[in-house]
């Protein structure tokens, strides 16, 4: 299923504080330079429209959140959502998460990595394109600090089972852990756009 069309975003909204390119990231890696403070950092891979990123940043002001989105249009849309809500603890980077993790993120520095409803690449010949592959899972384990968490959700059972097997095979990460379900209290009380749609 393809992505639905995005609503038009207002051109007069300044997203310069929230929308970043890989070249804008501090080198060497220094989240304090990006956010203006020292705080636990969580990264979301594949932010889409930014629903999780904006909700998490609003609910956890003591943490910083960095979203990575490969689609330029969606990255700008998500950054606009962050700017409209005035979330100083969230940024969106337009780029390839696999490259950004390997090039920028040092070992044992992240409180959490979030990957919600990644593209399942249904056809057998396309499965090699899945973001949760052997190399990236090892990188996720590398960047998590002791006690850090990897959050992965999918609505594709085969992808879930395959990823669990791969996590067990190539990493020392433990899980999965049950997540208690609760009905949404309002339209924005969902972690992701996909969860809200279903």
Short mmCIF file of N, CA, C and O in Angstrom, two decimals, residues 34-138:
data_model
loop_
_atom_site.label_atom_id
_atom_site.label_comp_id
_atom_site.label_asym_id
_atom_site.label_seq_id
_atom_site.Cartn_x
_atom_site.Cartn_y
_atom_site.Cartn_z
N UNK A 34 23.18 20.19 18.86
CA UNK A 34 21.97 20.14 18.04
C UNK A 34 20.75 20.61 18.82
O UNK A 34 19.88 21.29 18.29
N UNK A 35 20.69 20.25 20.11
CA UNK A 35 19.51 20.56 20.92
C UNK A 35 19.73 21.68 21.93
O UNK A 35 18.79 22.14 22.57
N UNK A 36 20.99 22.08 22.13
CA UNK A 36 21.27 23.15 23.07
C UNK A 36 21.25 22.72 24.52
O UNK A 36 21.15 23.56 25.43
N UNK A 37 21.36 21.42 24.78
CA UNK A 37 21.37 20.92 26.15
C UNK A 37 21.84 19.47 26.17
O UNK A 37 21.88 18.81 25.13
N UNK A 38 22.17 18.99 27.35
CA UNK A 38 22.51 17.58 27.56
C UNK A 38 21.24 16.87 28.03
O UNK A 38 20.63 17.29 29.02
N UNK A 39 20.82 15.83 27.32
CA UNK A 39 19.62 15.08 27.69
C UNK A 39 19.68 13.71 27.04
O UNK A 39 20.38 13.53 26.03
N UNK A 40 18.97 12.72 27.59
CA UNK A 40 18.91 11.41 26.91
C UNK A 40 18.37 11.60 25.49
O UNK A 40 17.44 12.37 25.28
N UNK A 41 18.96 10.87 24.54
CA UNK A 41 18.56 11.00 23.14
C UNK A 41 17.95 9.70 22.65
O UNK A 41 18.50 8.63 22.87
N UNK A 42 16.80 9.83 21.97
CA UNK A 42 16.13 8.71 21.33
C UNK A 42 16.01 9.02 19.84
O UNK A 42 15.73 10.16 19.48
N UNK A 43 16.22 8.01 19.01
CA UNK A 43 16.13 8.21 17.55
C UNK A 43 15.00 7.34 17.00
O UNK A 43 14.90 6.16 17.33
N UNK A 44 14.17 7.96 16.16
CA UNK A 44 13.14 7.21 15.44
C UNK A 44 13.59 7.05 14.00
O UNK A 44 13.92 8.03 13.32
N UNK A 45 13.57 5.83 13.50
CA UNK A 45 13.95 5.52 12.13
C UNK A 45 12.67 5.42 11.30
O UNK A 45 11.81 4.59 11.58
N UNK A 46 12.55 6.27 10.29
CA UNK A 46 11.35 6.28 9.45
C UNK A 46 10.22 7.03 10.12
O UNK A 46 9.21 6.44 10.50
N UNK A 47 10.36 8.33 10.27
CA UNK A 47 9.40 9.13 11.03
C UNK A 47 8.08 9.40 10.31
O UNK A 47 7.11 9.80 10.94
N UNK A 48 8.06 9.21 8.99
CA UNK A 48 6.81 9.43 8.26
C UNK A 48 6.29 10.83 8.49
O UNK A 48 7.00 11.82 8.33
N UNK A 49 5.04 10.94 8.93
CA UNK A 49 4.41 12.24 9.15
C UNK A 49 4.77 12.86 10.50
O UNK A 49 4.33 13.95 10.82
N UNK A 50 5.54 12.14 11.30
CA UNK A 50 6.03 12.71 12.56
C UNK A 50 5.09 12.60 13.73
O UNK A 50 5.28 13.28 14.75
N UNK A 51 4.07 11.75 13.65
CA UNK A 51 3.11 11.64 14.75
C UNK A 51 3.77 11.12 16.02
O UNK A 51 3.62 11.70 17.10
N UNK A 52 4.53 10.02 15.91
CA UNK A 52 5.21 9.51 17.10
C UNK A 52 6.19 10.53 17.65
O UNK A 52 6.22 10.81 18.84
N UNK A 53 6.99 11.11 16.77
CA UNK A 53 8.03 12.04 17.18
C UNK A 53 7.44 13.23 17.95
O UNK A 53 7.94 13.59 19.02
N UNK A 54 6.38 13.82 17.43
CA UNK A 54 5.79 14.98 18.11
C UNK A 54 5.10 14.59 19.41
O UNK A 54 5.21 15.29 20.41
N UNK A 55 4.43 13.45 19.43
CA UNK A 55 3.76 13.00 20.66
C UNK A 55 4.78 12.64 21.74
O UNK A 55 4.63 13.03 22.90
N UNK A 56 5.83 11.92 21.36
CA UNK A 56 6.85 11.52 22.34
C UNK A 56 7.59 12.73 22.88
O UNK A 56 7.84 12.82 24.10
N UNK A 57 7.95 13.67 22.01
CA UNK A 57 8.66 14.87 22.46
C UNK A 57 7.80 15.71 23.40
O UNK A 57 8.30 16.26 24.38
N UNK A 58 6.50 15.78 23.13
CA UNK A 58 5.60 16.55 24.01
C UNK A 58 5.41 15.86 25.36
O UNK A 58 5.34 16.53 26.39
N UNK A 59 5.36 14.53 25.36
CA UNK A 59 5.13 13.78 26.60
C UNK A 59 6.38 13.61 27.45
O UNK A 59 6.28 13.35 28.64
N UNK A 60 7.55 13.70 26.82
CA UNK A 60 8.82 13.48 27.54
C UNK A 60 9.76 14.66 27.33
O UNK A 60 10.78 14.54 26.66
N UNK A 61 9.44 15.81 27.90
CA UNK A 61 10.28 16.99 27.68
C UNK A 61 11.69 16.86 28.24
O UNK A 61 12.59 17.61 27.85
N UNK A 62 11.92 15.87 29.11
CA UNK A 62 13.25 15.66 29.68
C UNK A 62 14.19 14.92 28.71
O UNK A 62 15.39 14.82 28.97
N UNK A 63 13.67 14.41 27.61
CA UNK A 63 14.46 13.69 26.61
C UNK A 63 14.47 14.45 25.30
O UNK A 63 13.57 15.26 25.02
N UNK A 64 15.48 14.17 24.47
CA UNK A 64 15.54 14.73 23.12
C UNK A 64 15.24 13.63 22.12
O UNK A 64 15.55 12.46 22.35
N UNK A 65 14.62 14.01 20.99
CA UNK A 65 14.20 13.05 19.98
C UNK A 65 14.69 13.50 18.61
O UNK A 65 14.52 14.65 18.23
N UNK A 66 15.30 12.57 17.90
CA UNK A 66 15.77 12.83 16.55
C UNK A 66 15.09 11.83 15.62
O UNK A 66 15.22 10.63 15.79
N UNK A 67 14.34 12.35 14.67
CA UNK A 67 13.68 11.50 13.68
C UNK A 67 14.51 11.47 12.41
O UNK A 67 15.14 12.48 12.05
N UNK A 68 14.52 10.34 11.73
CA UNK A 68 15.21 10.21 10.45
C UNK A 68 14.19 9.73 9.42
O UNK A 68 13.53 8.71 9.63
N UNK A 69 14.05 10.47 8.35
CA UNK A 69 13.09 10.12 7.29
C UNK A 69 13.77 10.27 5.94
O UNK A 69 14.37 11.31 5.65
N UNK A 70 13.67 9.24 5.12
CA UNK A 70 14.34 9.22 3.81
C UNK A 70 13.59 10.02 2.75
O UNK A 70 14.19 10.54 1.82
N UNK A 71 12.27 10.15 2.90
CA UNK A 71 11.47 10.91 1.93
C UNK A 71 11.54 12.40 2.28
O UNK A 71 11.18 12.81 3.38
N UNK A 72 11.99 13.20 1.32
CA UNK A 72 12.13 14.64 1.55
C UNK A 72 10.79 15.29 1.92
O UNK A 72 10.71 16.08 2.86
N UNK A 73 9.74 14.96 1.18
CA UNK A 73 8.42 15.55 1.44
C UNK A 73 7.92 15.21 2.85
O UNK A 73 7.39 16.06 3.56
N UNK A 74 8.08 13.96 3.24
CA UNK A 74 7.62 13.55 4.56
C UNK A 74 8.50 14.15 5.66
O UNK A 74 8.02 14.50 6.73
N UNK A 75 9.79 14.27 5.40
CA UNK A 75 10.68 14.87 6.39
C UNK A 75 10.29 16.33 6.64
O UNK A 75 10.22 16.78 7.78
N UNK A 76 10.00 17.06 5.58
CA UNK A 76 9.58 18.47 5.74
C UNK A 76 8.22 18.55 6.44
O UNK A 76 7.99 19.41 7.27
N UNK A 77 7.33 17.64 6.10
CA UNK A 77 6.01 17.61 6.74
C UNK A 77 6.15 17.38 8.25
O UNK A 77 5.55 18.07 9.07
N UNK A 78 6.96 16.37 8.62
CA UNK A 78 7.15 16.05 10.04
C UNK A 78 7.83 17.21 10.77
O UNK A 78 7.46 17.54 11.90
N UNK A 79 8.82 17.85 10.12
CA UNK A 79 9.50 18.99 10.74
C UNK A 79 8.52 20.15 10.95
O UNK A 79 8.58 20.86 11.96
N UNK A 80 7.61 20.33 10.01
CA UNK A 80 6.59 21.37 10.14
C UNK A 80 5.70 21.08 11.34
O UNK A 80 5.36 21.98 12.12
N UNK A 81 5.33 19.83 11.53
CA UNK A 81 4.52 19.44 12.70
C UNK A 81 5.26 19.79 13.99
O UNK A 81 4.69 20.32 14.94
N UNK A 82 6.56 19.51 14.04
CA UNK A 82 7.36 19.83 15.24
C UNK A 82 7.42 21.34 15.46
O UNK A 82 7.29 21.81 16.59
N UNK A 83 7.64 22.09 14.38
CA UNK A 83 7.73 23.55 14.49
C UNK A 83 6.41 24.16 14.95
O UNK A 83 6.39 25.05 15.80
N UNK A 84 5.29 23.67 14.39
CA UNK A 84 3.98 24.20 14.77
C UNK A 84 3.69 23.97 16.25
O UNK A 84 3.05 24.79 16.89
N UNK A 85 4.18 22.86 16.79
CA UNK A 85 3.96 22.56 18.21
C UNK A 85 5.03 23.17 19.11
O UNK A 85 4.96 23.06 20.32
N UNK A 86 6.03 23.81 18.50
CA UNK A 86 7.07 24.47 19.28
C UNK A 86 7.90 23.51 20.12
O UNK A 86 8.29 23.83 21.23
N UNK A 87 8.19 22.33 19.57
CA UNK A 87 8.91 21.30 20.31
C UNK A 87 10.42 21.49 20.16
O UNK A 87 11.01 21.10 19.17
N UNK A 88 11.03 22.09 21.18
CA UNK A 88 12.46 22.37 21.15
C UNK A 88 13.29 21.11 21.34
O UNK A 88 14.49 21.12 21.07
N UNK A 89 12.69 20.02 21.80
CA UNK A 89 13.43 18.78 22.07
C UNK A 89 13.28 17.74 20.95
O UNK A 89 13.51 16.56 21.18
N UNK A 90 12.93 18.19 19.75
CA UNK A 90 12.78 17.26 18.62
C UNK A 90 13.32 17.89 17.35
O UNK A 90 13.13 19.08 17.10
N UNK A 91 14.01 17.06 16.56
CA UNK A 91 14.54 17.47 15.26
C UNK A 91 14.26 16.35 14.27
O UNK A 91 14.12 15.20 14.65
N UNK A 92 14.23 16.71 12.99
CA UNK A 92 14.01 15.73 11.93
C UNK A 92 15.14 15.84 10.93
O UNK A 92 15.46 16.93 10.46
N UNK A 93 15.78 14.73 10.63
CA UNK A 93 16.86 14.70 9.64
C UNK A 93 16.36 13.99 8.39
O UNK A 93 15.82 12.89 8.47
N UNK A 94 16.53 14.63 7.25
CA UNK A 94 16.20 13.99 5.97
C UNK A 94 17.43 13.24 5.51
O UNK A 94 18.46 13.84 5.19
N UNK A 95 17.36 11.90 5.53
CA UNK A 95 18.50 11.11 5.10
C UNK A 95 18.25 9.62 5.29
O UNK A 95 17.17 9.20 5.69
N UNK A 96 19.28 8.85 5.00
CA UNK A 96 19.24 7.39 5.10
C UNK A 96 19.71 6.99 6.50
O UNK A 96 20.87 7.22 6.86
N UNK A 97 18.83 6.37 7.28
CA UNK A 97 19.15 6.01 8.66
C UNK A 97 20.34 5.06 8.76
O UNK A 97 21.18 5.21 9.65
N UNK A 98 20.44 4.11 7.84
CA UNK A 98 21.54 3.16 7.91
C UNK A 98 22.89 3.88 7.78
O UNK A 98 23.83 3.60 8.53
N UNK A 99 22.96 4.84 6.88
CA UNK A 99 24.19 5.61 6.70
C UNK A 99 24.44 6.53 7.90
O UNK A 99 25.57 6.64 8.38
N UNK A 100 23.39 7.18 8.38
CA UNK A 100 23.56 8.10 9.51
C UNK A 100 24.03 7.38 10.76
O UNK A 100 24.89 7.87 11.49
N UNK A 101 23.47 6.19 11.03
CA UNK A 101 23.90 5.43 12.19
C UNK A 101 25.37 5.06 12.08
O UNK A 101 26.14 5.22 13.02
N UNK A 102 25.77 4.54 10.93
CA UNK A 102 27.15 4.06 10.78
C UNK A 102 28.15 5.22 10.74
O UNK A 102 29.26 5.08 11.23
N UNK A 103 27.75 6.38 10.21
CA UNK A 103 28.69 7.51 10.07
C UNK A 103 28.74 8.43 11.27
O UNK A 103 29.78 9.02 11.56
N UNK A 104 27.60 8.64 11.95
CA UNK A 104 27.52 9.69 12.94
C UNK A 104 27.37 9.21 14.39
O UNK A 104 27.97 9.79 15.29
N UNK A 105 26.54 8.22 14.62
CA UNK A 105 26.16 7.89 16.00
C UNK A 105 27.22 7.01 16.67
O UNK A 105 27.45 5.89 16.25
N UNK A 106 27.84 7.53 17.74
CA UNK A 106 28.87 6.75 18.44
C UNK A 106 28.27 5.60 19.26
O UNK A 106 27.08 5.55 19.54
N UNK A 107 29.13 4.71 19.66
CA UNK A 107 28.76 3.55 20.45
C UNK A 107 28.22 3.96 21.82
O UNK A 107 28.73 4.89 22.44
N UNK A 108 27.16 3.26 22.26
CA UNK A 108 26.59 3.39 23.61
C UNK A 108 26.18 4.82 23.96
O UNK A 108 26.48 5.32 25.03
N UNK A 109 25.43 5.47 23.04
CA UNK A 109 25.03 6.86 23.30
C UNK A 109 23.52 7.09 23.30
O UNK A 109 23.08 8.14 23.76
N UNK A 110 22.72 6.16 22.81
CA UNK A 110 21.29 6.39 22.70
C UNK A 110 20.49 5.70 23.80
O UNK A 110 20.78 4.57 24.18
N UNK A 111 19.47 6.39 24.28
CA UNK A 111 18.56 5.80 25.27
C UNK A 111 17.61 4.83 24.60
O UNK A 111 17.19 3.84 25.21
N UNK A 112 17.24 5.09 23.34
CA UNK A 112 16.30 4.21 22.64
C UNK A 112 16.37 4.44 21.14
O UNK A 112 16.74 5.52 20.67
N UNK A 113 16.01 3.39 20.40
CA UNK A 113 15.82 3.45 18.95
C UNK A 113 14.41 2.95 18.68
O UNK A 113 14.00 1.92 19.22
N UNK A 114 13.66 3.70 17.88
CA UNK A 114 12.27 3.37 17.56
C UNK A 114 12.15 3.12 16.06
O UNK A 114 12.59 3.94 15.26
N UNK A 115 11.51 2.01 15.70
CA UNK A 115 11.20 1.73 14.30
C UNK A 115 9.78 1.19 14.25
O UNK A 115 9.52 0.07 14.67
N UNK A 116 8.85 2.03 13.78
CA UNK A 116 7.44 1.66 13.77
C UNK A 116 6.93 1.47 12.35
O UNK A 116 7.05 2.35 11.51
N UNK A 117 6.38 0.30 12.10
CA UNK A 117 5.74 -0.04 10.83
C UNK A 117 6.62 0.26 9.61
O UNK A 117 6.21 0.96 8.69
N UNK A 118 7.83 -0.29 9.58
CA UNK A 118 8.68 -0.07 8.40
C UNK A 118 8.10 -0.79 7.18
O UNK A 118 7.34 -1.75 7.32
N UNK A 119 8.47 -0.31 6.01
CA UNK A 119 8.00 -0.92 4.76
C UNK A 119 8.38 -2.40 4.76
O UNK A 119 9.55 -2.75 4.90
N UNK A 120 7.39 -3.30 4.61
CA UNK A 120 7.71 -4.73 4.67
C UNK A 120 8.32 -5.30 3.40
O UNK A 120 8.80 -6.43 3.40
N UNK A 121 8.33 -4.54 2.32
CA UNK A 121 8.86 -5.04 1.05
C UNK A 121 8.37 -6.48 0.83
O UNK A 121 9.09 -7.43 0.98
N UNK A 122 7.12 -6.57 0.45
CA UNK A 122 6.40 -7.84 0.38
C UNK A 122 7.04 -8.89 -0.51
O UNK A 122 7.10 -10.05 -0.15
N UNK A 123 7.49 -8.50 -1.69
CA UNK A 123 8.00 -9.50 -2.64
C UNK A 123 9.31 -10.09 -2.15
O UNK A 123 10.17 -9.37 -1.63
N UNK A 124 9.48 -11.40 -2.35
CA UNK A 124 10.69 -12.10 -1.87
C UNK A 124 11.96 -11.44 -2.41
O UNK A 124 12.94 -11.29 -1.67
N UNK A 125 11.95 -11.03 -3.66
CA UNK A 125 13.17 -10.45 -4.24
C UNK A 125 13.47 -9.05 -3.69
O UNK A 125 14.57 -8.54 -3.88
N UNK A 126 12.50 -8.43 -3.02
CA UNK A 126 12.70 -7.09 -2.47
C UNK A 126 13.04 -7.11 -0.98
O UNK A 126 13.38 -6.07 -0.42
N UNK A 127 12.95 -8.25 -0.33
CA UNK A 127 13.14 -8.30 1.13
C UNK A 127 14.52 -7.83 1.57
O UNK A 127 14.70 -7.38 2.69
N UNK A 128 15.48 -7.88 0.67
CA UNK A 128 16.83 -7.39 1.00
C UNK A 128 16.83 -5.88 1.24
O UNK A 128 17.78 -5.33 1.79
N UNK A 129 15.75 -5.19 0.85
CA UNK A 129 15.65 -3.73 1.04
C UNK A 129 15.12 -3.36 2.42
O UNK A 129 15.09 -2.17 2.76
N UNK A 130 14.69 -4.32 3.20
CA UNK A 130 14.14 -4.02 4.52
C UNK A 130 15.16 -3.29 5.38
O UNK A 130 16.34 -3.64 5.41
N UNK A 131 14.68 -2.30 6.11
CA UNK A 131 15.58 -1.51 6.95
C UNK A 131 16.15 -2.35 8.09
O UNK A 131 17.30 -2.16 8.50
N UNK A 132 15.37 -3.28 8.62
CA UNK A 132 15.85 -4.10 9.73
C UNK A 132 16.57 -5.33 9.17
O UNK A 132 16.03 -6.42 9.10
N UNK A 133 17.81 -5.09 8.79
CA UNK A 133 18.64 -6.16 8.26
C UNK A 133 19.77 -6.43 9.26
O UNK A 133 19.90 -5.76 10.28
N UNK A 134 20.59 -7.40 8.95
CA UNK A 134 21.66 -7.83 9.86
C UNK A 134 22.61 -6.68 10.22
O UNK A 134 22.92 -6.47 11.40
N UNK A 135 23.04 -5.92 9.24
CA UNK A 135 23.99 -4.83 9.48
C UNK A 135 23.36 -3.76 10.38
O UNK A 135 23.97 -3.30 11.35
N UNK A 136 22.12 -3.36 10.07
CA UNK A 136 21.49 -2.29 10.84
C UNK A 136 21.16 -2.73 12.26
O UNK A 136 21.31 -1.96 13.20
N UNK A 137 20.72 -3.97 12.43
CA UNK A 137 20.44 -4.46 13.79
C UNK A 137 21.70 -4.46 14.65
O UNK A 137 21.65 -4.12 15.83
N UNK A 138 22.82 -4.82 14.07
CA UNK A 138 24.09 -4.75 14.82
C UNK A 138 24.43 -3.30 15.18
O UNK A 138 24.96 -3.02 16.26
#
